[in-house]
Amino acid sequence: MQGSANLNIMLKAARKAGRSLVKDFREVENLQVSMKGAGDFVSKADIAAEAIIKEELMGARPTYGWLAEEGGEEPGQDPTRRWIVDPLDGTTNFLHGLPHWAISIALEHKGQIVSGVIYDPAKDEMFYAEKGAGAWMNDSNRLRVSGRHRMIEAIFATGIPFAGKKTLPATLQDLARIMPECAGVRRWGSAALDLAYVASGRYDGFWERELNIWDIAAGTLIVAEAGGMVGAIRDGHEPLQDGDIVTANGALFEKFSELVRARGV
């Protein structure tokens, strides 16, 4: 896919930060880690990756706004455009030596996500999309959501809330309703990659609560451009604003979202 100038900047930033993270991942046992919250860690590698991405993105587009997990929000001279960045989605996996984590970069224009990149450096898989131009992996693999239409054949992904998360009871009830209806549920610890895997047909759907905009901004666009459907769990909510999301291919979305929304919280 021949991307825009902005997309090429995003791809370059993701790869550069990915090289830094891979280097640190090889020495994960030596990383100094500080506690940021219950079950939520931030490492030197995380902060360094964000700095690399910020230097690349803001160096190329200094008037854009900035929102990132570690560095917070900075308004830009251009109020219509904003970078939304998670430099390391799957930090707990990273710190435990599990090779399943990603960089997520999105570009927002007038409140809409117009470009998205999710990069898995451990597997060298780059998922990306621009609004209206489809979704892709690496240089030439066009992404499409799965064609499965029976729940019993489908695999879904979610995040199981950890210590301090208030939505654990709701998620356990979700699992009790969904697992008897499908071929399996996976919890791999990276919402960004969960969405990328829905877009590529590896998963048939995904749902989760208590997410942040930087977890899912890029992924929602990639799923939509791959032909998937994206919605909120609660009525009146928007995934990017409210942090609850349900997504699946078109054939399964109605039944799957009905099961997820039955609890309603």
PDB file of C-alpha atoms in Angstrom:
ATOM      1  CA  MET A   1       0.000   0.000   0.000  1.00  0.00           C
ATOM      2  CA  GLN A   2       1.276   3.472  -0.920  1.00  0.00           C
ATOM      3  CA  GLY A   3       0.550   5.472   2.207  1.00  0.00           C
ATOM      4  CA  SER A   4       0.339   9.178   2.887  1.00  0.00           C
ATOM      5  CA  ALA A   5       3.252  11.229   4.203  1.00  0.00           C
ATOM      6  CA  ASN A   6       1.760  11.090   7.697  1.00  0.00           C
ATOM      7  CA  LEU A   7       1.418   7.310   7.594  1.00  0.00           C
ATOM      8  CA  ASN A   8       5.024   6.941   6.470  1.00  0.00           C
ATOM      9  CA  ILE A   9       6.134   9.097   9.405  1.00  0.00           C
ATOM     10  CA  MET A  10       4.149   6.850  11.751  1.00  0.00           C
ATOM     11  CA  LEU A  11       5.620   3.664  10.289  1.00  0.00           C
ATOM     12  CA  LYS A  12       9.144   5.033  10.608  1.00  0.00           C
ATOM     13  CA  ALA A  13       8.562   6.066  14.233  1.00  0.00           C
ATOM     14  CA  ALA A  14       7.099   2.661  15.124  1.00  0.00           C
ATOM     15  CA  ARG A  15      10.049   0.791  13.637  1.00  0.00           C
ATOM     16  CA  LYS A  16      12.609   3.013  15.342  1.00  0.00           C
ATOM     17  CA  ALA A  17      10.936   2.618  18.734  1.00  0.00           C
ATOM     18  CA  GLY A  18      10.546  -1.094  18.069  1.00  0.00           C
ATOM     19  CA  ARG A  19      14.297  -1.529  17.652  1.00  0.00           C
ATOM     20  CA  SER A  20      14.836   0.113  21.029  1.00  0.00           C
ATOM     21  CA  LEU A  21      12.229  -2.082  22.709  1.00  0.00           C
ATOM     22  CA  VAL A  22      13.625  -5.297  21.202  1.00  0.00           C
ATOM     23  CA  LYS A  23      17.060  -4.420  22.539  1.00  0.00           C
ATOM     24  CA  ASP A  24      15.631  -3.884  26.029  1.00  0.00           C
ATOM     25  CA  PHE A  25      13.444  -6.989  25.768  1.00  0.00           C
ATOM     26  CA  ARG A  26      16.550  -9.127  25.355  1.00  0.00           C
ATOM     27  CA  GLU A  27      17.732  -7.825  28.706  1.00  0.00           C
ATOM     28  CA  VAL A  28      14.331  -7.716  30.387  1.00  0.00           C
ATOM     29  CA  GLU A  29      15.589  -9.304  33.571  1.00  0.00           C
ATOM     30  CA  ASN A  30      17.880  -6.309  34.119  1.00  0.00           C
ATOM     31  CA  LEU A  31      15.244  -3.620  33.599  1.00  0.00           C
ATOM     32  CA  GLN A  32      14.531  -1.320  36.501  1.00  0.00           C
ATOM     33  CA  VAL A  33      10.788  -1.174  37.006  1.00  0.00           C
ATOM     34  CA  SER A  34       8.749   1.227  39.070  1.00  0.00           C
ATOM     35  CA  MET A  35       5.209   0.649  40.315  1.00  0.00           C
ATOM     36  CA  LYS A  36       2.641   2.891  38.624  1.00  0.00           C
ATOM     37  CA  GLY A  37      -0.462   1.234  40.016  1.00  0.00           C
ATOM     38  CA  ALA A  38      -1.885  -2.114  40.994  1.00  0.00           C
ATOM     39  CA  GLY A  39      -0.725  -4.574  38.381  1.00  0.00           C
ATOM     40  CA  ASP A  40       0.320  -1.777  36.034  1.00  0.00           C
ATOM     41  CA  PHE A  41       4.039  -1.233  35.519  1.00  0.00           C
ATOM     42  CA  VAL A  42       6.106   1.252  33.631  1.00  0.00           C
ATOM     43  CA  SER A  43       9.703   0.558  32.676  1.00  0.00           C
ATOM     44  CA  LYS A  44      12.601   2.551  31.401  1.00  0.00           C
ATOM     45  CA  ALA A  45      12.034   0.844  28.062  1.00  0.00           C
ATOM     46  CA  ASP A  46       8.470   2.160  27.902  1.00  0.00           C
ATOM     47  CA  ILE A  47       9.524   5.741  28.588  1.00  0.00           C
ATOM     48  CA  ALA A  48      12.442   5.546  26.146  1.00  0.00           C
ATOM     49  CA  ALA A  49      10.185   4.231  23.373  1.00  0.00           C
ATOM     50  CA  GLU A  50       7.722   7.063  23.899  1.00  0.00           C
ATOM     51  CA  ALA A  51      10.537   9.598  23.700  1.00  0.00           C
ATOM     52  CA  ILE A  52      11.686   8.129  20.374  1.00  0.00           C
ATOM     53  CA  ILE A  53       8.172   8.213  18.938  1.00  0.00           C
ATOM     54  CA  LYS A  54       7.576  11.759  20.132  1.00  0.00           C
ATOM     55  CA  GLU A  55      10.838  12.974  18.622  1.00  0.00           C
ATOM     56  CA  GLU A  56       9.947  11.413  15.259  1.00  0.00           C
ATOM     57  CA  LEU A  57       6.305  12.492  15.126  1.00  0.00           C
ATOM     58  CA  MET A  58       6.583  15.956  16.627  1.00  0.00           C
ATOM     59  CA  GLY A  59       9.816  16.620  14.743  1.00  0.00           C
ATOM     60  CA  ALA A  60       7.972  16.007  11.482  1.00  0.00           C
ATOM     61  CA  ARG A  61       4.679  17.643  12.515  1.00  0.00           C
ATOM     62  CA  PRO A  62       5.459  20.119  15.308  1.00  0.00           C
ATOM     63  CA  THR A  63       2.047  21.822  15.203  1.00  0.00           C
ATOM     64  CA  TYR A  64       0.041  18.675  15.962  1.00  0.00           C
ATOM     65  CA  GLY A  65      -1.278  17.882  19.415  1.00  0.00           C
ATOM     66  CA  TRP A  66       0.016  14.969  21.468  1.00  0.00           C
ATOM     67  CA  LEU A  67      -1.615  12.402  23.759  1.00  0.00           C
ATOM     68  CA  ALA A  68       0.364   9.453  25.112  1.00  0.00           C
ATOM     69  CA  GLU A  69       0.155   6.991  27.981  1.00  0.00           C
ATOM     70  CA  GLU A  70       3.281   8.082  29.800  1.00  0.00           C
ATOM     71  CA  GLY A  71       3.675  11.717  28.784  1.00  0.00           C
ATOM     72  CA  GLY A  72       0.071  12.881  28.999  1.00  0.00           C
ATOM     73  CA  GLU A  73      -1.585  15.459  26.751  1.00  0.00           C
ATOM     74  CA  GLU A  74      -0.150  18.508  25.046  1.00  0.00           C
ATOM     75  CA  PRO A  75      -2.333  20.750  22.870  1.00  0.00           C
ATOM     76  CA  GLY A  76      -0.918  21.691  19.482  1.00  0.00           C
ATOM     77  CA  GLN A  77      -0.975  24.865  17.435  1.00  0.00           C
ATOM     78  CA  ASP A  78      -3.172  22.919  15.023  1.00  0.00           C
ATOM     79  CA  PRO A  79      -6.264  22.123  17.110  1.00  0.00           C
ATOM     80  CA  THR A  80      -7.659  19.726  14.499  1.00  0.00           C
ATOM     81  CA  ARG A  81      -4.879  17.125  14.558  1.00  0.00           C
ATOM     82  CA  ARG A  82      -3.484  15.008  17.374  1.00  0.00           C
ATOM     83  CA  TRP A  83      -1.114  12.063  17.716  1.00  0.00           C
ATOM     84  CA  ILE A  84      -2.402   9.342  20.090  1.00  0.00           C
ATOM     85  CA  VAL A  85       0.351   6.978  21.238  1.00  0.00           C
ATOM     86  CA  ASP A  86       0.829   3.913  23.391  1.00  0.00           C
ATOM     87  CA  PRO A  87       4.568   3.189  23.244  1.00  0.00           C
ATOM     88  CA  LEU A  88       4.253  -0.265  24.805  1.00  0.00           C
ATOM     89  CA  ASP A  89       0.884  -1.982  24.942  1.00  0.00           C
ATOM     90  CA  GLY A  90       1.372  -5.208  26.850  1.00  0.00           C
ATOM     91  CA  THR A  91       3.892  -3.916  29.391  1.00  0.00           C
ATOM     92  CA  THR A  92       3.264  -6.783  31.799  1.00  0.00           C
ATOM     93  CA  ASN A  93       3.994  -9.307  29.035  1.00  0.00           C
ATOM     94  CA  PHE A  94       7.172  -7.411  28.197  1.00  0.00           C
ATOM     95  CA  LEU A  95       8.381  -7.410  31.776  1.00  0.00           C
ATOM     96  CA  HIS A  96       7.715 -11.125  32.154  1.00  0.00           C
ATOM     97  CA  GLY A  97       9.605 -12.015  28.983  1.00  0.00           C
ATOM     98  CA  LEU A  98       6.494 -12.862  26.970  1.00  0.00           C
ATOM     99  CA  PRO A  99       6.948 -11.838  23.308  1.00  0.00           C
ATOM    100  CA  HIS A 100       3.469 -10.394  22.810  1.00  0.00           C
ATOM    101  CA  TRP A 101       3.403  -6.595  23.012  1.00  0.00           C
ATOM    102  CA  ALA A 102       3.088  -3.727  20.580  1.00  0.00           C
ATOM    103  CA  ILE A 103       3.464  -0.069  19.737  1.00  0.00           C
ATOM    104  CA  SER A 104       0.226   1.741  18.852  1.00  0.00           C
ATOM    105  CA  ILE A 105       0.150   5.095  17.024  1.00  0.00           C
ATOM    106  CA  ALA A 106      -2.955   6.865  15.746  1.00  0.00           C
ATOM    107  CA  LEU A 107      -3.573  10.194  14.060  1.00  0.00           C
ATOM    108  CA  GLU A 108      -6.793  11.989  14.913  1.00  0.00           C
ATOM    109  CA  HIS A 109      -8.212  14.703  12.636  1.00  0.00           C
ATOM    110  CA  LYS A 110     -11.269  16.681  13.708  1.00  0.00           C
ATOM    111  CA  GLY A 111     -12.244  14.001  16.212  1.00  0.00           C
ATOM    112  CA  GLN A 112     -11.882  11.086  13.780  1.00  0.00           C
ATOM    113  CA  ILE A 113      -9.051   8.553  13.610  1.00  0.00           C
ATOM    114  CA  VAL A 114      -7.668   8.830  10.084  1.00  0.00           C
ATOM    115  CA  SER A 115      -4.464   6.756  10.325  1.00  0.00           C
ATOM    116  CA  GLY A 116      -3.452   3.905  12.594  1.00  0.00           C
ATOM    117  CA  VAL A 117      -0.336   1.777  13.105  1.00  0.00           C
ATOM    118  CA  ILE A 118       0.164  -1.214  15.406  1.00  0.00           C
ATOM    119  CA  TYR A 119       3.655  -2.715  15.354  1.00  0.00           C
ATOM    120  CA  ASP A 120       4.656  -6.009  16.960  1.00  0.00           C
ATOM    121  CA  PRO A 121       8.462  -5.831  16.993  1.00  0.00           C
ATOM    122  CA  ALA A 122       8.951  -9.320  18.455  1.00  0.00           C
ATOM    123  CA  LYS A 123       7.293 -10.873  15.393  1.00  0.00           C
ATOM    124  CA  ASP A 124       8.063  -8.004  12.987  1.00  0.00           C
ATOM    125  CA  GLU A 125       4.390  -7.593  12.068  1.00  0.00           C
ATOM    126  CA  MET A 126       3.257  -4.088  11.124  1.00  0.00           C
ATOM    127  CA  PHE A 127      -0.516  -3.572  10.954  1.00  0.00           C
ATOM    128  CA  TYR A 128      -1.720  -0.256   9.536  1.00  0.00           C
ATOM    129  CA  ALA A 129      -4.610   1.547   7.915  1.00  0.00           C
ATOM    130  CA  GLU A 130      -5.742   4.894   6.598  1.00  0.00           C
ATOM    131  CA  LYS A 131      -9.367   5.929   6.504  1.00  0.00           C
ATOM    132  CA  GLY A 132     -10.898   4.816   3.215  1.00  0.00           C
ATOM    133  CA  ALA A 133      -7.773   2.973   2.019  1.00  0.00           C
ATOM    134  CA  GLY A 134      -8.141  -0.459   3.624  1.00  0.00           C
ATOM    135  CA  ALA A 135      -6.013  -2.227   6.216  1.00  0.00           C
ATOM    136  CA  TRP A 136      -2.676  -3.912   5.631  1.00  0.00           C
ATOM    137  CA  MET A 137       0.078  -5.948   7.281  1.00  0.00           C
ATOM    138  CA  ASN A 138       3.732  -5.403   6.369  1.00  0.00           C
ATOM    139  CA  ASP A 139       4.282  -4.395   2.750  1.00  0.00           C
ATOM    140  CA  SER A 140       1.500  -5.981   0.751  1.00  0.00           C
ATOM    141  CA  ASN A 141      -0.822  -8.204   2.789  1.00  0.00           C
ATOM    142  CA  ARG A 142      -4.358  -6.819   2.635  1.00  0.00           C
ATOM    143  CA  LEU A 143      -6.234  -7.485   5.869  1.00  0.00           C
ATOM    144  CA  ARG A 144      -9.785  -8.821   6.032  1.00  0.00           C
ATOM    145  CA  VAL A 145     -11.778  -9.904   9.051  1.00  0.00           C
ATOM    146  CA  SER A 146     -12.682 -13.580   9.219  1.00  0.00           C
ATOM    147  CA  GLY A 147     -15.514 -15.068   7.208  1.00  0.00           C
ATOM    148  CA  ARG A 148     -16.820 -17.290  10.005  1.00  0.00           C
ATOM    149  CA  HIS A 149     -20.526 -16.999  10.612  1.00  0.00           C
ATOM    150  CA  ARG A 150     -21.187 -19.572  13.337  1.00  0.00           C
ATOM    151  CA  MET A 151     -20.481 -18.705  16.956  1.00  0.00           C
ATOM    152  CA  ILE A 152     -19.481 -22.281  17.773  1.00  0.00           C
ATOM    153  CA  GLU A 153     -16.588 -22.012  15.267  1.00  0.00           C
ATOM    154  CA  ALA A 154     -15.407 -18.594  16.484  1.00  0.00           C
ATOM    155  CA  ILE A 155     -12.542 -17.582  18.771  1.00  0.00           C
ATOM    156  CA  PHE A 156     -12.856 -14.337  20.717  1.00  0.00           C
ATOM    157  CA  ALA A 157     -10.388 -12.251  22.699  1.00  0.00           C
ATOM    158  CA  THR A 158     -10.779 -10.143  25.814  1.00  0.00           C
ATOM    159  CA  GLY A 159      -8.853  -8.698  28.720  1.00  0.00           C
ATOM    160  CA  ILE A 160      -9.422 -10.135  32.180  1.00  0.00           C
ATOM    161  CA  PRO A 161      -9.401  -7.241  34.675  1.00  0.00           C
ATOM    162  CA  PHE A 162      -6.540  -7.465  37.148  1.00  0.00           C
ATOM    163  CA  ALA A 163      -6.071  -6.162  40.685  1.00  0.00           C
ATOM    164  CA  GLY A 164      -7.985  -2.982  41.379  1.00  0.00           C
ATOM    165  CA  LYS A 165     -10.187  -3.125  38.282  1.00  0.00           C
ATOM    166  CA  LYS A 166     -13.855  -2.706  39.082  1.00  0.00           C
ATOM    167  CA  THR A 167     -15.226  -4.585  36.053  1.00  0.00           C
ATOM    168  CA  LEU A 168     -13.958  -8.061  36.968  1.00  0.00           C
ATOM    169  CA  PRO A 169     -17.447  -9.321  38.004  1.00  0.00           C
ATOM    170  CA  ALA A 170     -18.956  -8.136  34.716  1.00  0.00           C
ATOM    171  CA  THR A 171     -16.207  -9.811  32.680  1.00  0.00           C
ATOM    172  CA  LEU A 172     -16.613 -13.102  34.543  1.00  0.00           C
ATOM    173  CA  GLN A 173     -20.315 -12.993  33.765  1.00  0.00           C
ATOM    174  CA  ASP A 174     -19.488 -12.279  30.118  1.00  0.00           C
ATOM    175  CA  LEU A 175     -17.293 -15.366  30.015  1.00  0.00           C
ATOM    176  CA  ALA A 176     -20.041 -17.510  31.525  1.00  0.00           C
ATOM    177  CA  ARG A 177     -22.381 -16.471  28.712  1.00  0.00           C
ATOM    178  CA  ILE A 178     -19.914 -16.469  25.816  1.00  0.00           C
ATOM    179  CA  MET A 179     -17.715 -19.514  26.397  1.00  0.00           C
ATOM    180  CA  PRO A 180     -20.487 -22.124  25.990  1.00  0.00           C
ATOM    181  CA  GLU A 181     -21.387 -20.507  22.642  1.00  0.00           C
ATOM    182  CA  CYS A 182     -17.964 -20.408  20.941  1.00  0.00           C
ATOM    183  CA  ALA A 183     -14.784 -22.327  20.146  1.00  0.00           C
ATOM    184  CA  GLY A 184     -12.677 -20.460  22.697  1.00  0.00           C
ATOM    185  CA  VAL A 185     -11.704 -17.217  24.402  1.00  0.00           C
ATOM    186  CA  ARG A 186      -8.139 -15.910  24.499  1.00  0.00           C
ATOM    187  CA  ARG A 187      -6.537 -13.418  26.892  1.00  0.00           C
ATOM    188  CA  TRP A 188      -3.109 -12.460  25.560  1.00  0.00           C
ATOM    189  CA  GLY A 189      -2.570  -9.155  27.321  1.00  0.00           C
ATOM    190  CA  SER A 190      -2.486  -6.536  24.540  1.00  0.00           C
ATOM    191  CA  ALA A 191      -5.676  -4.817  23.417  1.00  0.00           C
ATOM    192  CA  ALA A 192      -3.875  -3.297  20.435  1.00  0.00           C
ATOM    193  CA  LEU A 193      -2.828  -6.712  19.143  1.00  0.00           C
ATOM    194  CA  ASP A 194      -6.252  -8.165  19.938  1.00  0.00           C
ATOM    195  CA  LEU A 195      -7.734  -5.616  17.541  1.00  0.00           C
ATOM    196  CA  ALA A 196      -5.032  -6.233  14.942  1.00  0.00           C
ATOM    197  CA  TYR A 197      -5.793  -9.939  15.142  1.00  0.00           C
ATOM    198  CA  VAL A 198      -9.507  -9.316  14.612  1.00  0.00           C
ATOM    199  CA  ALA A 199      -8.612  -7.265  11.539  1.00  0.00           C
ATOM    200  CA  SER A 200      -6.436 -10.078  10.183  1.00  0.00           C
ATOM    201  CA  GLY A 201      -9.034 -12.801  10.825  1.00  0.00           C
ATOM    202  CA  ARG A 202      -7.024 -14.557  13.538  1.00  0.00           C
ATOM    203  CA  TYR A 203      -9.698 -13.703  16.085  1.00  0.00           C
ATOM    204  CA  ASP A 204     -13.358 -13.428  15.170  1.00  0.00           C
ATOM    205  CA  GLY A 205     -14.123 -10.747  17.753  1.00  0.00           C
ATOM    206  CA  PHE A 206     -12.923  -8.852  20.809  1.00  0.00           C
ATOM    207  CA  TRP A 207     -14.464  -7.095  23.790  1.00  0.00           C
ATOM    208  CA  GLU A 208     -13.117  -5.296  26.832  1.00  0.00           C
ATOM    209  CA  ARG A 209     -13.942  -2.601  29.385  1.00  0.00           C
ATOM    210  CA  GLU A 210     -11.848   0.051  31.175  1.00  0.00           C
ATOM    211  CA  LEU A 211      -9.572   0.780  28.244  1.00  0.00           C
ATOM    212  CA  ASN A 212      -7.851   4.050  27.387  1.00  0.00           C
ATOM    213  CA  ILE A 213      -8.017   5.840  24.055  1.00  0.00           C
ATOM    214  CA  TRP A 214      -4.344   5.088  23.317  1.00  0.00           C
ATOM    215  CA  ASP A 215      -5.023   1.340  23.743  1.00  0.00           C
ATOM    216  CA  ILE A 216      -7.561   1.197  20.931  1.00  0.00           C
ATOM    217  CA  ALA A 217      -7.410   4.318  18.737  1.00  0.00           C
ATOM    218  CA  ALA A 218      -5.278   2.744  16.014  1.00  0.00           C
ATOM    219  CA  GLY A 219      -6.923  -0.665  16.319  1.00  0.00           C
ATOM    220  CA  THR A 220     -10.486   0.534  15.850  1.00  0.00           C
ATOM    221  CA  LEU A 221      -9.573   2.065  12.499  1.00  0.00           C
ATOM    222  CA  ILE A 222      -7.636  -1.004  11.377  1.00  0.00           C
ATOM    223  CA  VAL A 223     -10.581  -3.269  12.220  1.00  0.00           C
ATOM    224  CA  ALA A 224     -13.069  -1.005  10.440  1.00  0.00           C
ATOM    225  CA  GLU A 225     -10.880  -0.770   7.340  1.00  0.00           C
ATOM    226  CA  ALA A 226     -10.577  -4.586   7.342  1.00  0.00           C
ATOM    227  CA  GLY A 227     -14.369  -4.861   7.161  1.00  0.00           C
ATOM    228  CA  GLY A 228     -15.139  -5.380  10.835  1.00  0.00           C
ATOM    229  CA  MET A 229     -17.804  -3.780  12.978  1.00  0.00           C
ATOM    230  CA  VAL A 230     -16.958  -1.756  16.089  1.00  0.00           C
ATOM    231  CA  GLY A 231     -19.281  -0.599  18.848  1.00  0.00           C
ATOM    232  CA  ALA A 232     -19.494   0.188  22.540  1.00  0.00           C
ATOM    233  CA  ILE A 233     -20.709  -2.205  25.210  1.00  0.00           C
ATOM    234  CA  ARG A 234     -22.963   0.270  27.009  1.00  0.00           C
ATOM    235  CA  ASP A 235     -25.764   2.229  25.345  1.00  0.00           C
ATOM    236  CA  GLY A 236     -24.797   5.816  24.720  1.00  0.00           C
ATOM    237  CA  HIS A 237     -21.091   5.107  24.983  1.00  0.00           C
ATOM    238  CA  GLU A 238     -18.375   5.625  22.366  1.00  0.00           C
ATOM    239  CA  PRO A 239     -15.366   3.260  22.511  1.00  0.00           C
ATOM    240  CA  LEU A 240     -12.681   5.936  22.265  1.00  0.00           C
ATOM    241  CA  GLN A 241     -14.306   8.257  24.776  1.00  0.00           C
ATOM    242  CA  ASP A 242     -15.668   5.723  27.254  1.00  0.00           C
ATOM    243  CA  GLY A 243     -13.209   2.844  26.973  1.00  0.00           C
ATOM    244  CA  ASP A 244     -15.589  -0.085  26.434  1.00  0.00           C
ATOM    245  CA  ILE A 245     -15.560  -1.863  23.096  1.00  0.00           C
ATOM    246  CA  VAL A 246     -17.029  -4.826  21.251  1.00  0.00           C
ATOM    247  CA  THR A 247     -15.973  -5.747  17.723  1.00  0.00           C
ATOM    248  CA  ALA A 248     -16.403  -8.675  15.357  1.00  0.00           C
ATOM    249  CA  ASN A 249     -16.917  -9.555  11.721  1.00  0.00           C
ATOM    250  CA  GLY A 250     -20.256  -8.574  10.249  1.00  0.00           C
ATOM    251  CA  ALA A 251     -21.762 -12.060  10.377  1.00  0.00           C
ATOM    252  CA  LEU A 252     -21.094 -12.517  14.096  1.00  0.00           C
ATOM    253  CA  PHE A 253     -21.338  -8.983  15.443  1.00  0.00           C
ATOM    254  CA  GLU A 254     -25.040  -8.950  16.297  1.00  0.00           C
ATOM    255  CA  LYS A 255     -25.045 -12.246  18.208  1.00  0.00           C
ATOM    256  CA  PHE A 256     -21.674 -11.629  19.851  1.00  0.00           C
ATOM    257  CA  SER A 257     -22.469  -8.074  20.951  1.00  0.00           C
ATOM    258  CA  GLU A 258     -25.850  -9.250  22.261  1.00  0.00           C
ATOM    259  CA  LEU A 259     -24.079 -11.714  24.554  1.00  0.00           C
ATOM    260  CA  VAL A 260     -21.534  -9.114  25.699  1.00  0.00           C
ATOM    261  CA  ARG A 261     -24.160  -6.436  26.322  1.00  0.00           C
ATOM    262  CA  ALA A 262     -26.518  -8.684  28.267  1.00  0.00           C
ATOM    263  CA  ARG A 263     -24.834  -7.607  31.506  1.00  0.00           C
ATOM    264  CA  GLY A 264     -25.025  -3.984  30.389  1.00  0.00           C
ATOM    265  CA  VAL A 265     -22.168  -2.548  32.481  1.00  0.00           C
TER     266      VAL A 265
END
